[in-house]
Coordinates of C-alpha atoms in Angstrom, one line a residue:
X1 CA 26.8 -15.1 -13.0
X2 CA 27.3 -18.8 -13.7
X3 CA 26.3 -19.5 -10.0
X4 CA 23.2 -17.3 -10.3
X5 CA 22.1 -19.1 -13.5
X6 CA 22.6 -22.3 -11.9
X7 CA 20.4 -21.3 -9.1
X8 CA 17.7 -20.2 -11.6
X9 CA 17.7 -23.2 -13.6
X10 CA 17.5 -25.6 -10.7
X11 CA 14.8 -23.7 -9.0
X12 CA 12.8 -22.2 -11.7
X13 CA 9.8 -24.4 -11.6
X14 CA 10.2 -26.5 -8.5
X15 CA 7.0 -27.6 -6.9
X16 CA 5.3 -31.0 -5.8
X17 CA 4.9 -33.4 -3.0
X18 CA 6.5 -36.1 -1.5
X19 CA 6.5 -39.6 0.3
X20 CA 8.8 -41.3 2.7
X21 CA 11.6 -42.1 0.2
X22 CA 11.5 -38.8 -1.8
X23 CA 14.1 -36.3 -2.2
X24 CA 12.2 -33.8 0.2
X25 CA 11.8 -36.5 3.0
X26 CA 15.4 -36.4 3.4
X27 CA 15.5 -32.8 4.1
X28 CA 16.4 -31.7 7.6
X29 CA 13.5 -31.1 10.0
X30 CA 12.3 -27.6 10.5
X31 CA 11.8 -26.4 6.9
X32 CA 10.1 -23.0 6.8
X33 CA 9.1 -23.6 3.1
X34 CA 9.4 -26.3 0.3
X35 CA 8.8 -26.4 -3.2
X36 CA 8.7 -29.8 -4.7
X37 CA 8.0 -31.8 -8.0
X38 CA 7.3 -35.4 -8.4
X39 CA 6.5 -37.0 -12.0
X40 CA 5.9 -33.5 -13.3
X41 CA 6.7 -34.3 -17.1
X42 CA 3.4 -34.2 -18.0
X43 CA 2.7 -30.6 -16.6
X44 CA 6.1 -29.4 -18.2
X45 CA 4.7 -30.6 -21.6
X46 CA 1.5 -29.0 -21.3
X47 CA 2.9 -25.6 -20.1
X48 CA 5.6 -25.8 -22.7
X49 CA 3.1 -26.4 -25.3
X50 CA 1.2 -23.4 -24.3
X51 CA 4.4 -21.2 -24.5
X52 CA 5.4 -22.8 -27.7
X53 CA 2.2 -21.7 -29.1
X54 CA 2.4 -18.3 -27.9
X55 CA 6.1 -17.7 -29.3
X56 CA 5.1 -19.2 -32.7
X57 CA 2.0 -16.8 -32.9
X58 CA 4.2 -13.7 -31.8
X59 CA 7.5 -14.4 -33.4
X60 CA 6.3 -16.6 -36.3
X61 CA 9.7 -18.4 -36.6
X62 CA 10.7 -21.9 -35.6
X63 CA 14.0 -20.9 -33.7
X64 CA 12.2 -19.9 -30.5
X65 CA 10.0 -23.0 -30.5
X66 CA 12.9 -25.0 -30.8
X67 CA 14.9 -23.4 -27.9
X68 CA 11.9 -23.8 -25.7
X69 CA 11.5 -27.5 -26.9
X70 CA 15.2 -28.1 -25.8
X71 CA 14.9 -26.5 -22.4
X72 CA 11.6 -28.5 -21.9
X73 CA 13.5 -31.8 -22.5
X74 CA 16.3 -30.3 -19.8
X75 CA 13.3 -29.7 -17.4
X76 CA 11.8 -33.0 -18.0
X77 CA 15.0 -34.8 -17.2
X78 CA 15.3 -32.8 -13.9
X79 CA 12.5 -31.1 -12.4
X80 CA 10.0 -33.6 -14.4
X81 CA 11.4 -36.5 -12.5
X82 CA 11.8 -35.2 -8.9
X83 CA 13.1 -32.0 -7.3
X84 CA 12.8 -30.0 -4.0
X85 CA 14.0 -26.6 -2.9
X86 CA 13.7 -25.8 0.7
X87 CA 14.4 -22.7 3.0
X88 CA 15.8 -22.9 6.4
X89 CA 16.7 -20.8 9.3
X90 CA 20.4 -21.5 10.0
X91 CA 21.9 -20.2 13.1
X92 CA 25.0 -17.8 12.9
X93 CA 27.6 -16.2 15.3
X94 CA 26.0 -14.2 18.0
X95 CA 22.7 -16.1 18.1
X96 CA 21.5 -14.5 14.9
X97 CA 19.6 -16.6 12.3
X98 CA 19.6 -16.3 8.5
X99 CA 17.4 -18.0 5.8
X100 CA 19.3 -20.3 3.7
X101 CA 18.3 -22.2 0.5
X102 CA 18.9 -26.0 -0.4
X103 CA 17.8 -27.4 -3.7
X104 CA 18.3 -30.6 -5.1
X105 CA 17.0 -32.6 -8.4
X106 CA 17.3 -36.1 -10.0
X107 CA 18.8 -35.5 -13.5
X108 CA 19.0 -37.8 -16.6
X109 CA 22.1 -37.8 -18.8
X110 CA 21.0 -34.6 -20.8
X111 CA 20.1 -32.7 -17.9
X112 CA 23.3 -33.9 -16.0
X113 CA 25.4 -32.5 -19.0
X114 CA 23.5 -29.2 -18.8
X115 CA 23.9 -28.7 -15.1
X116 CA 27.5 -29.9 -15.2
X117 CA 28.5 -27.2 -17.8
X118 CA 27.2 -24.7 -15.3
X119 CA 29.9 -25.4 -12.7
X120 CA 33.3 -24.8 -12.5
X121 CA 35.6 -27.8 -12.3
X122 CA 36.9 -27.8 -8.9
X123 CA 38.3 -30.3 -6.5
X124 CA 35.8 -30.5 -3.9
X125 CA 34.8 -32.1 -0.5
X126 CA 33.2 -35.5 0.0
X127 CA 30.2 -36.3 2.4
X128 CA 29.5 -40.1 2.1
X129 CA 28.8 -41.0 -1.5
X130 CA 28.5 -37.3 -2.7
X131 CA 31.1 -34.4 -3.4
X132 CA 30.6 -30.7 -3.7
X133 CA 32.6 -27.7 -4.2
X134 CA 32.2 -23.8 -3.8
X135 CA 30.7 -22.3 -6.8
X136 CA 30.8 -18.7 -6.6
X137 CA 28.9 -17.6 -3.2
X138 CA 27.2 -21.1 -3.2
X139 CA 28.0 -24.7 -2.7
X140 CA 26.9 -27.2 -5.4
X141 CA 27.8 -30.5 -6.9
X142 CA 26.6 -33.6 -8.9
X143 CA 26.8 -37.1 -7.9
X144 CA 24.9 -40.5 -8.4
X145 CA 22.3 -38.9 -10.6
X146 CA 21.8 -35.9 -8.4
X147 CA 22.6 -32.2 -8.7
X148 CA 22.5 -30.1 -5.7
X149 CA 23.1 -26.6 -4.5
X150 CA 22.8 -24.4 -1.2
X151 CA 23.7 -21.0 0.1
X152 CA 25.1 -22.9 3.3
X153 CA 27.8 -25.4 3.4
X154 CA 26.8 -27.1 6.7
X155 CA 23.1 -27.3 5.4
X156 CA 24.2 -29.0 2.3
X157 CA 26.6 -31.3 4.1
X158 CA 24.0 -32.3 6.6
X159 CA 21.6 -33.3 3.5
X160 CA 24.2 -35.2 1.8
X161 CA 25.0 -37.0 5.0
X162 CA 21.2 -37.9 5.3
X163 CA 21.2 -39.2 1.8
X164 CA 24.3 -41.4 2.7
X165 CA 22.5 -43.1 5.7
X166 CA 23.5 -40.8 8.5
X167 CA 21.0 -40.9 11.3
X168 CA 19.6 -37.3 11.8
X169 CA 16.2 -35.8 12.2
X170 CA 14.4 -35.7 8.9
X171 CA 11.4 -33.7 7.4
X172 CA 9.8 -36.8 6.6
X173 CA 9.6 -37.8 10.4
X174 CA 8.1 -34.4 11.2
X175 CA 4.4 -34.2 12.1
X176 CA 4.3 -30.6 11.1
X177 CA 5.2 -31.6 7.5
X178 CA 3.4 -35.1 7.2
X179 CA 0.0 -34.3 8.6
X180 CA -0.8 -31.6 5.7
X181 CA 1.2 -33.5 3.2
X182 CA -0.7 -36.8 3.7
X183 CA -4.0 -34.8 3.3
X184 CA -2.9 -33.5 0.0
X185 CA -1.5 -36.7 -1.4
X186 CA 1.0 -37.2 -4.3
X187 CA 0.9 -34.2 -6.7
X188 CA 2.9 -33.1 -9.8
X189 CA 3.9 -29.8 -8.3
X190 CA 3.4 -28.6 -4.7
X191 CA 4.6 -26.4 -1.8
X192 CA 4.7 -26.6 1.8
X193 CA 4.7 -23.6 4.4
X194 CA 5.4 -23.7 8.1
X195 CA 4.0 -20.7 9.6
X196 CA 4.6 -21.8 13.0
X197 CA 8.1 -22.3 12.5
X198 CA 8.6 -18.9 10.8
X199 CA 6.8 -17.3 13.7
X200 CA 9.1 -19.0 16.2
X201 CA 12.1 -17.7 14.3
X202 CA 10.8 -14.3 14.1
X203 CA 10.1 -14.2 17.7
X204 CA 13.4 -15.5 18.5
X205 CA 15.4 -13.0 16.3
X206 CA 13.4 -9.8 17.6
X207 CA 13.9 -11.0 21.2
X208 CA 17.6 -11.0 20.6
X209 CA 17.6 -7.2 19.5
X210 CA 14.5 -5.4 20.9
X211 CA 11.5 -6.1 22.9
X212 CA 8.7 -7.5 20.6
X213 CA 6.5 -4.3 19.8
X214 CA 3.1 -4.4 21.0
X215 CA 1.9 -4.1 17.2
X216 CA 4.0 -6.9 16.1
X217 CA 3.3 -9.4 19.1
X218 CA -0.3 -10.2 17.9
X219 CA 1.0 -10.5 14.2
X220 CA 3.6 -13.3 15.4
X221 CA 0.7 -14.8 17.6
X222 CA -1.4 -15.0 14.5
X223 CA 1.2 -16.4 12.2
X224 CA 2.0 -19.1 14.7
X225 CA -1.6 -20.1 15.0
X226 CA -1.8 -20.4 11.1
X227 CA 0.3 -23.7 11.6
X228 CA 1.3 -25.3 8.5
X229 CA -0.1 -25.3 4.8
X230 CA 0.4 -27.6 2.0
X231 CA -0.9 -27.4 -1.6
X232 CA -0.2 -29.0 -4.9
X233 CA -1.8 -29.7 -8.3
X234 CA -1.7 -32.3 -11.1
X235 CA -2.4 -31.5 -14.8
X236 CA -4.6 -33.7 -17.0
X237 CA -6.0 -33.5 -20.4
X238 CA -8.9 -31.5 -19.2
X239 CA -7.3 -29.0 -17.0
X240 CA -6.0 -29.5 -13.5
X241 CA -6.9 -30.8 -10.0
X242 CA -5.4 -29.3 -7.0
X243 CA -5.4 -30.1 -3.3
X244 CA -4.7 -28.3 -0.1
X245 CA -4.5 -28.8 3.6
X246 CA -4.3 -26.1 6.4
X247 CA -3.3 -27.7 9.6
X248 CA -4.1 -24.9 12.0
X249 CA -2.2 -24.8 15.3
X250 CA -4.7 -25.6 18.0
X251 CA -2.2 -24.5 20.7
X252 CA -1.7 -21.1 18.9
X253 CA -2.0 -18.1 21.1
X254 CA -4.7 -16.3 18.8
X255 CA -7.5 -18.7 19.6
X256 CA -10.3 -16.4 18.1
X257 CA -8.1 -16.9 14.8
X258 CA -8.1 -20.8 15.4
X259 CA -12.0 -20.8 15.7
X260 CA -12.5 -18.7 12.6
X261 CA -10.2 -20.9 10.5
X262 CA -11.9 -24.1 11.6
X263 CA -15.4 -23.0 11.2
X264 CA -17.9 -24.9 9.1
X265 CA -21.5 -24.6 8.4
X266 CA -24.5 -26.2 6.3
X267 CA -24.8 -23.7 3.3
X268 CA -28.1 -22.6 2.0
X269 CA -27.0 -19.1 0.3
X270 CA -27.2 -20.9 -3.0
X271 CA -31.0 -20.9 -2.7
X272 CA -30.8 -17.0 -2.9
X273 CA -27.9 -16.3 -5.5
X274 CA -29.0 -15.7 -9.0
X275 CA -28.5 -18.8 -11.4
X276 CA -26.5 -16.7 -14.0
X277 CA -24.0 -15.5 -11.2
X278 CA -20.4 -15.6 -12.9
X279 CA -18.6 -16.2 -9.7
X280 CA -19.4 -17.4 -6.0
X281 CA -17.0 -17.6 -3.4
X282 CA -18.9 -19.0 0.0
X283 CA -17.2 -19.2 3.3
X284 CA -18.2 -20.4 6.7
X285 CA -17.5 -17.2 8.6
X286 CA -17.4 -17.5 12.1
X287 CA -19.8 -15.1 13.7
X288 CA -16.8 -13.6 15.7
X289 CA -14.8 -12.8 12.5
X290 CA -16.3 -9.2 12.3
X291 CA -15.0 -8.6 15.7
X292 CA -11.7 -10.2 15.1
X293 CA -11.4 -7.9 12.3
X294 CA -12.6 -4.8 14.1
X295 CA -9.7 -5.4 16.8
X296 CA -7.1 -5.4 13.9
X297 CA -8.4 -2.2 12.4
X298 CA -8.6 -0.5 15.9
X299 CA -4.6 -1.4 16.3
X300 CA -4.0 0.3 12.8
X301 CA -6.4 3.2 12.4
X302 CA -3.7 5.5 13.6
X303 CA -1.9 4.6 10.2
X304 CA -5.1 5.7 8.1
X305 CA -4.1 9.1 6.7
X306 CA -7.7 9.6 5.3
X307 CA -9.4 9.0 8.8
X308 CA -11.9 6.6 7.0
X309 CA -11.7 4.1 9.9
X310 CA -12.2 6.6 12.5
X311 CA -15.0 8.5 10.5
X312 CA -17.1 5.3 9.6
X313 CA -16.5 3.7 13.1
X314 CA -16.2 0.5 11.2
X315 CA -14.3 -1.3 13.9
X316 CA -17.1 -0.7 16.4
X317 CA -19.9 -1.9 13.9
X318 CA -17.8 -5.0 13.0
X319 CA -17.8 -5.9 16.6
X320 CA -21.5 -5.3 17.1
X321 CA -22.1 -7.3 13.9
X322 CA -21.4 -10.7 16.0
X323 CA -24.6 -10.1 17.9
X324 CA -26.7 -10.6 14.6
X325 CA -24.9 -12.1 11.9
X326 CA -24.6 -15.8 11.4
X327 CA -21.6 -18.2 10.0
X328 CA -22.5 -18.1 6.3
X329 CA -20.9 -15.6 3.9
X330 CA -20.8 -15.4 0.0
X331 CA -19.0 -12.8 -2.4
X332 CA -20.8 -12.9 -5.7
X333 CA -20.0 -11.6 -9.1
X334 CA -23.2 -11.2 -10.9
X335 CA -23.7 -11.7 -14.7
X336 CA -21.7 -9.0 -16.7
X337 CA -19.3 -8.7 -13.9
X338 CA -16.0 -10.2 -15.8
X339 CA -16.5 -8.2 -18.8
X340 CA -17.3 -5.0 -16.8
X341 CA -14.1 -5.3 -15.0
X342 CA -12.3 -4.6 -18.5
X343 CA -13.6 -1.1 -18.5
X344 CA -10.5 0.8 -17.4
X345 CA -12.4 4.1 -18.0
X346 CA -14.5 3.4 -14.9
X347 CA -12.6 1.5 -12.4
X348 CA -15.7 1.1 -10.3
X349 CA -17.8 -0.3 -13.0
X350 CA -17.4 -3.8 -11.5
X351 CA -19.3 -2.8 -8.5
X352 CA -22.6 -2.8 -10.6
X353 CA -22.0 -6.5 -10.6
X354 CA -20.7 -7.3 -7.2
X355 CA -22.7 -8.3 -4.0
X356 CA -22.1 -9.8 -0.6
X357 CA -24.7 -12.3 1.3
X358 CA -24.5 -12.8 4.9
X359 CA -26.9 -15.2 7.0
X360 CA -28.6 -13.2 9.7
X361 CA -29.0 -14.6 13.0
X362 CA -31.0 -12.3 14.7
X363 CA -33.1 -10.2 12.2
X364 CA -34.5 -7.7 14.6
X365 CA -31.0 -6.8 15.7
X366 CA -29.8 -6.8 12.1
X367 CA -32.6 -4.3 11.0
X368 CA -31.9 -2.0 14.0
X369 CA -28.2 -1.7 13.4
X370 CA -27.8 -1.7 9.7
X371 CA -29.2 2.0 9.1
X372 CA -26.6 3.4 11.5
X373 CA -23.7 1.3 10.0
X374 CA -24.4 2.1 6.3
X375 CA -25.1 5.8 7.2
X376 CA -21.7 6.1 8.7
X377 CA -20.0 4.4 6.0
X378 CA -21.4 6.4 3.3
X379 CA -20.6 9.4 5.3
X380 CA -17.1 8.5 5.5
X381 CA -16.9 7.9 1.8
X382 CA -18.3 11.2 1.1
X383 CA -15.6 12.7 3.1
X384 CA -12.7 10.6 2.0
X385 CA -12.3 12.6 -1.3
X386 CA -11.8 15.9 0.5
X387 CA -9.3 14.4 2.8
X388 CA -7.5 12.9 0.1
X389 CA -7.3 16.2 -1.7
X390 CA -6.1 18.2 1.5
X391 CA -3.5 15.5 2.2
X392 CA -1.9 15.3 -1.2
X393 CA -2.3 19.1 -1.7
X394 CA -0.3 19.8 1.5
X395 CA 2.1 17.0 0.6
X396 CA 2.9 18.4 -2.8
X397 CA 3.2 21.9 -1.7
X398 CA 4.2 21.7 1.9
X399 CA 7.7 20.9 1.6
X400 CA 8.9 23.5 -0.8
X401 CA 6.7 26.0 1.1
X402 CA 8.5 25.2 4.2
X403 CA 11.9 25.4 3.0
X404 CA 11.5 28.7 0.8
X405 CA 10.2 32.1 2.4
X406 CA 7.0 33.1 1.0
X407 CA 6.0 29.6 0.5
X408 CA 4.3 28.9 -3.0
X409 CA 5.1 32.6 -4.1
X410 CA 8.7 32.0 -3.6
X411 CA 8.8 28.7 -5.1
X412 CA 7.2 30.1 -8.2
X413 CA 9.7 33.0 -8.4
X414 CA 12.5 30.0 -8.4
X415 CA 11.9 29.5 -12.3
X416 CA 11.4 26.3 -14.2
X417 CA 11.8 23.8 -11.3
X418 CA 9.0 25.4 -9.4
X419 CA 6.9 25.8 -12.5
X420 CA 7.2 22.0 -13.0
X421 CA 6.4 21.3 -9.6
X422 CA 3.2 23.3 -9.7
X423 CA 2.3 21.7 -13.0
X424 CA 2.7 18.4 -11.0
X425 CA 0.4 19.6 -8.6
X426 CA -2.2 20.7 -11.3
X427 CA -2.0 17.1 -13.0
X428 CA -2.3 15.5 -9.4
X429 CA -5.5 17.6 -8.7
X430 CA -6.8 16.7 -12.1
X431 CA -6.5 13.0 -11.2
X432 CA -7.9 13.7 -7.7
X433 CA -11.2 15.1 -9.5
X434 CA -11.5 11.8 -11.1
X435 CA -11.2 10.1 -7.9
X436 CA -13.8 12.4 -6.4
X437 CA -16.2 11.9 -9.3
X438 CA -15.9 8.1 -8.8
X439 CA -16.3 8.4 -4.9
X440 CA -19.3 10.6 -5.4
X441 CA -21.1 7.6 -7.1
X442 CA -20.0 5.1 -4.5
X443 CA -22.7 4.4 -2.0
X444 CA -23.3 1.4 0.2
X445 CA -26.8 0.0 -0.1
X446 CA -28.2 -3.0 1.6
X447 CA -31.5 -5.3 1.7
X448 CA -32.8 -8.4 3.5
X449 CA -33.8 -11.4 1.5
X450 CA -34.8 -14.8 3.0
X451 CA -32.8 -14.6 6.2
X452 CA -29.8 -13.1 4.4
X453 CA -28.2 -9.5 4.5
X454 CA -27.2 -8.5 1.0
X455 CA -25.0 -5.5 0.8
X456 CA -23.4 -3.9 -2.4
X457 CA -22.0 -0.5 -3.5
X458 CA -24.4 -0.2 -6.4
X459 CA -28.2 -0.2 -6.5
X460 CA -28.2 -2.0 -9.8
X461 CA -26.3 -4.7 -8.3
X462 CA -28.5 -5.0 -5.2
X463 CA -31.6 -5.0 -7.4
X464 CA -30.2 -8.0 -9.4
X465 CA -29.4 -9.8 -6.1
X466 CA -32.8 -9.5 -4.4
X467 CA -34.9 -10.3 -7.6
X468 CA -37.4 -12.9 -6.5
X469 CA -38.1 -13.5 -10.0
X470 CA -34.7 -14.6 -11.0
X471 CA -34.1 -18.5 -11.0
X472 CA -31.7 -19.6 -7.9
X473 CA -28.3 -21.2 -8.3
X474 CA -29.5 -24.0 -6.4
X475 CA -31.7 -25.3 -9.1
X476 CA -29.2 -24.5 -12.0
X477 CA -28.1 -27.8 -13.9
X478 CA -24.4 -26.7 -14.1
X479 CA -24.3 -26.2 -10.3
X480 CA -25.9 -29.3 -9.5
X481 CA -23.6 -31.3 -12.0
X482 CA -20.6 -29.8 -10.2
X483 CA -21.4 -31.9 -7.1
X484 CA -20.4 -29.5 -4.6
X485 CA -21.1 -30.8 -1.0
X486 CA -22.6 -27.7 0.9
X487 CA -23.3 -29.4 4.2
X488 CA -20.9 -29.3 7.1
X489 CA -18.4 -27.4 4.9
X490 CA -15.8 -24.9 5.4
X491 CA -16.6 -23.2 2.0
X492 CA -16.8 -23.6 -1.5
X493 CA -16.2 -21.7 -4.9
X494 CA -18.3 -22.1 -7.9
X495 CA -17.2 -20.3 -11.3
X496 CA -18.9 -21.6 -14.2
X497 CA -17.7 -21.5 -17.8
X498 CA -17.4 -17.7 -18.5
X499 CA -18.5 -16.0 -21.8
X500 CA -15.7 -15.9 -24.3
X501 CA -13.6 -12.6 -24.7
X502 CA -13.1 -11.2 -28.2
X503 CA -9.7 -9.7 -29.0
X504 CA -11.3 -6.5 -29.9
X505 CA -12.6 -6.3 -26.4
X506 CA -9.0 -7.0 -24.8
X507 CA -7.6 -4.6 -27.1
X508 CA -10.1 -1.6 -25.8
X509 CA -9.2 -2.6 -22.3
X510 CA -5.4 -2.6 -23.0
X511 CA -5.6 0.6 -25.0
X512 CA -7.7 2.3 -22.3
X513 CA -5.2 1.2 -19.5
X514 CA -2.4 2.9 -21.6
X515 CA -4.2 6.3 -21.5
X516 CA -5.3 6.0 -25.4
X517 CA -8.3 8.3 -26.1
X518 CA -11.7 7.3 -27.5
X519 CA -10.7 8.2 -31.1
X520 CA -7.4 6.3 -31.1
X521 CA -9.3 3.3 -29.4
X522 CA -11.9 3.3 -32.0
X523 CA -9.2 3.3 -34.9
X524 CA -7.2 0.6 -33.3
X525 CA -10.1 -1.7 -32.6
X526 CA -12.1 -1.0 -35.8
X527 CA -9.8 0.6 -38.3
X528 CA -11.7 1.9 -41.7
X529 CA -10.4 1.4 -44.9
X530 CA -8.7 4.9 -45.4
X531 CA -7.0 4.6 -41.8
X532 CA -5.7 1.0 -42.6
X533 CA -3.2 2.3 -45.3
X534 CA -0.3 4.7 -45.0
X535 CA -1.2 8.2 -46.3
X536 CA -0.2 9.2 -49.6
X537 CA 1.2 12.5 -48.5
X538 CA 3.6 11.8 -45.7
X539 CA 4.0 7.8 -46.0
X540 CA 3.5 7.4 -42.3
X541 CA 1.0 5.1 -40.6
X542 CA -2.0 6.3 -39.0
X543 CA -1.8 6.4 -35.1
X544 CA -4.9 4.1 -34.8
X545 CA -3.4 1.7 -37.5
X546 CA -0.1 1.5 -35.5
X547 CA -1.7 0.8 -32.3
X548 CA -3.8 -1.8 -34.1
X549 CA -0.7 -3.5 -35.4
X550 CA 0.8 -3.7 -32.0
X551 CA -2.1 -4.5 -29.9
X552 CA -4.5 -6.4 -32.2
X553 CA -2.3 -9.5 -32.5
X554 CA -1.4 -9.8 -28.8
X555 CA -5.1 -9.3 -28.0
X556 CA -6.3 -12.1 -30.2
X557 CA -3.5 -14.3 -28.7
X558 CA -4.5 -13.3 -25.0
X559 CA -8.1 -13.8 -25.8
X560 CA -7.5 -17.4 -27.2
X561 CA -5.6 -18.4 -24.0
X562 CA -8.1 -16.9 -21.6
X563 CA -11.1 -18.3 -23.6
X564 CA -9.6 -21.9 -23.1
X565 CA -10.5 -21.6 -19.3
X566 CA -13.9 -23.3 -18.9
X567 CA -14.4 -22.5 -15.1
X568 CA -13.5 -24.2 -11.8
X569 CA -14.9 -25.3 -8.5
X570 CA -13.4 -25.5 -5.0
X571 CA -14.6 -27.6 -1.9
X572 CA -13.3 -27.2 1.6
X573 CA -13.9 -29.5 4.3
X574 CA -12.9 -29.3 8.2
X575 CA -11.7 -32.2 10.2
X576 CA -10.2 -31.4 13.4
X577 CA -7.6 -28.8 12.9
X578 CA -7.2 -29.6 9.5
X579 CA -9.1 -27.8 6.4
X580 CA -8.7 -29.7 3.5
X581 CA -9.4 -28.2 -0.1
X582 CA -10.0 -29.8 -3.4
X583 CA -10.1 -28.0 -6.7
X584 CA -11.0 -28.8 -10.2
X585 CA -9.9 -26.4 -13.0
X586 CA -11.1 -26.8 -16.6
X587 CA -8.8 -25.8 -19.1
X588 CA -8.3 -26.6 -22.8
X589 CA -4.5 -27.0 -23.1

């Protein structure tokens, strides 16, 4: 237990970037994943400040805040200075491999005492200037201002040897690591993922036991083509900034995926998106991305229990879409969409505010193909509810019907257990009726506007998206002030400051998810004078008042935390095989 707590304490927050002399740079080459921190004291202070405000509001005492403050100082004296955790593939007997963990952190006096108390005093081994010992199922030690732990002895010894000056391959000398990390730059907290190395491990492990299955082989090829990814963020008084770099593998076997990843374009979709949109995610979608997705759907359509993929012929339509669609896409949440998502009583309410834009390369071909495509999708949606009912009804009754003579009649004669099963089926079919009602209102619609194909699953959303009288996003002052570069871009995201949420709105959403009926929700959200007190007869609180007491304070607190968010932007640029992203998030700590 002590060993598990040591691992959690050392790793619970480790993210950041590194430079040549950093702890992460001394890791062995070939890391599958790293989580790193560097000068992260500011981030720890800001997140701890939020947590303390939450605890103070909920608990209303100082003890919890003081505990958080004490742990905050321990974190600042360890992870706040510099720390890294890495996952490596380590070879074992018989040619097998296992993922092993290595973590190390700088510590000051206070943090050093904390970690020292977590370790059992044992006589250990020495590697250069560092000592370690077995601690439960792991190996750990503390020397020269560092605390370190690993699930593999040889992995830890190799790292300590590098720290002591031993010549050996290092992560900081690996191009796979340095290329994306250089693009990201130094951050307070960050991560690194090596998809290509992971694919190599998977391919090697499977080849030792079984021939790589036909379905898994393209998955491994795609994973290898993803290459490497690094990302990190740094907090500031006004929120945080983040950077990412995706170095796609130009030699990967999945070349269509590589072309999709490194696609870029000049965006003009902002000229047709309404200015009051609450969120825009624009991407340079390569024309063959539809055909690529269609091929994947063809591989998995046998696993579709409802037959939707077969009925809609979606894969075929996606492949044909390459003939008429261009390389500009946008997923847009229109005005009112964020609050509509709080309506748990209608899971599809958000669709009234969601549309997709796609640049059209061949308008005549698009006009010829879309009626057939939309008709097949809507026919498949209409049939999905009946298929789901049949599937679940057969599944719920089939097992019992097969094992007992007479099927359901015999099951009913079995007594309470069978009756309970039948009630479960009735409840299930009741839920399916709700699904059926929802699907009955779901219909794909489309229109063309200024060279773009606009699709939605709500006529209300489509009408708002193609309204020529609505001001365009491109002329909106806030959008222009964001300074997004829409030329030769891999994509961008624009989310302006959303309208504030009230505690009552969140209370309604929470209670609706919990299954409360309309009357209880009304009592909890807006209790009247009579309901606000205990009744004189039984001395018990009204149900609405009880829910109000439990939910009201939490909702107000959540609303405050959410309303501190004032929007964000993301900018993506492509240079060769590297897709670099910059993010700015506005948040009032």
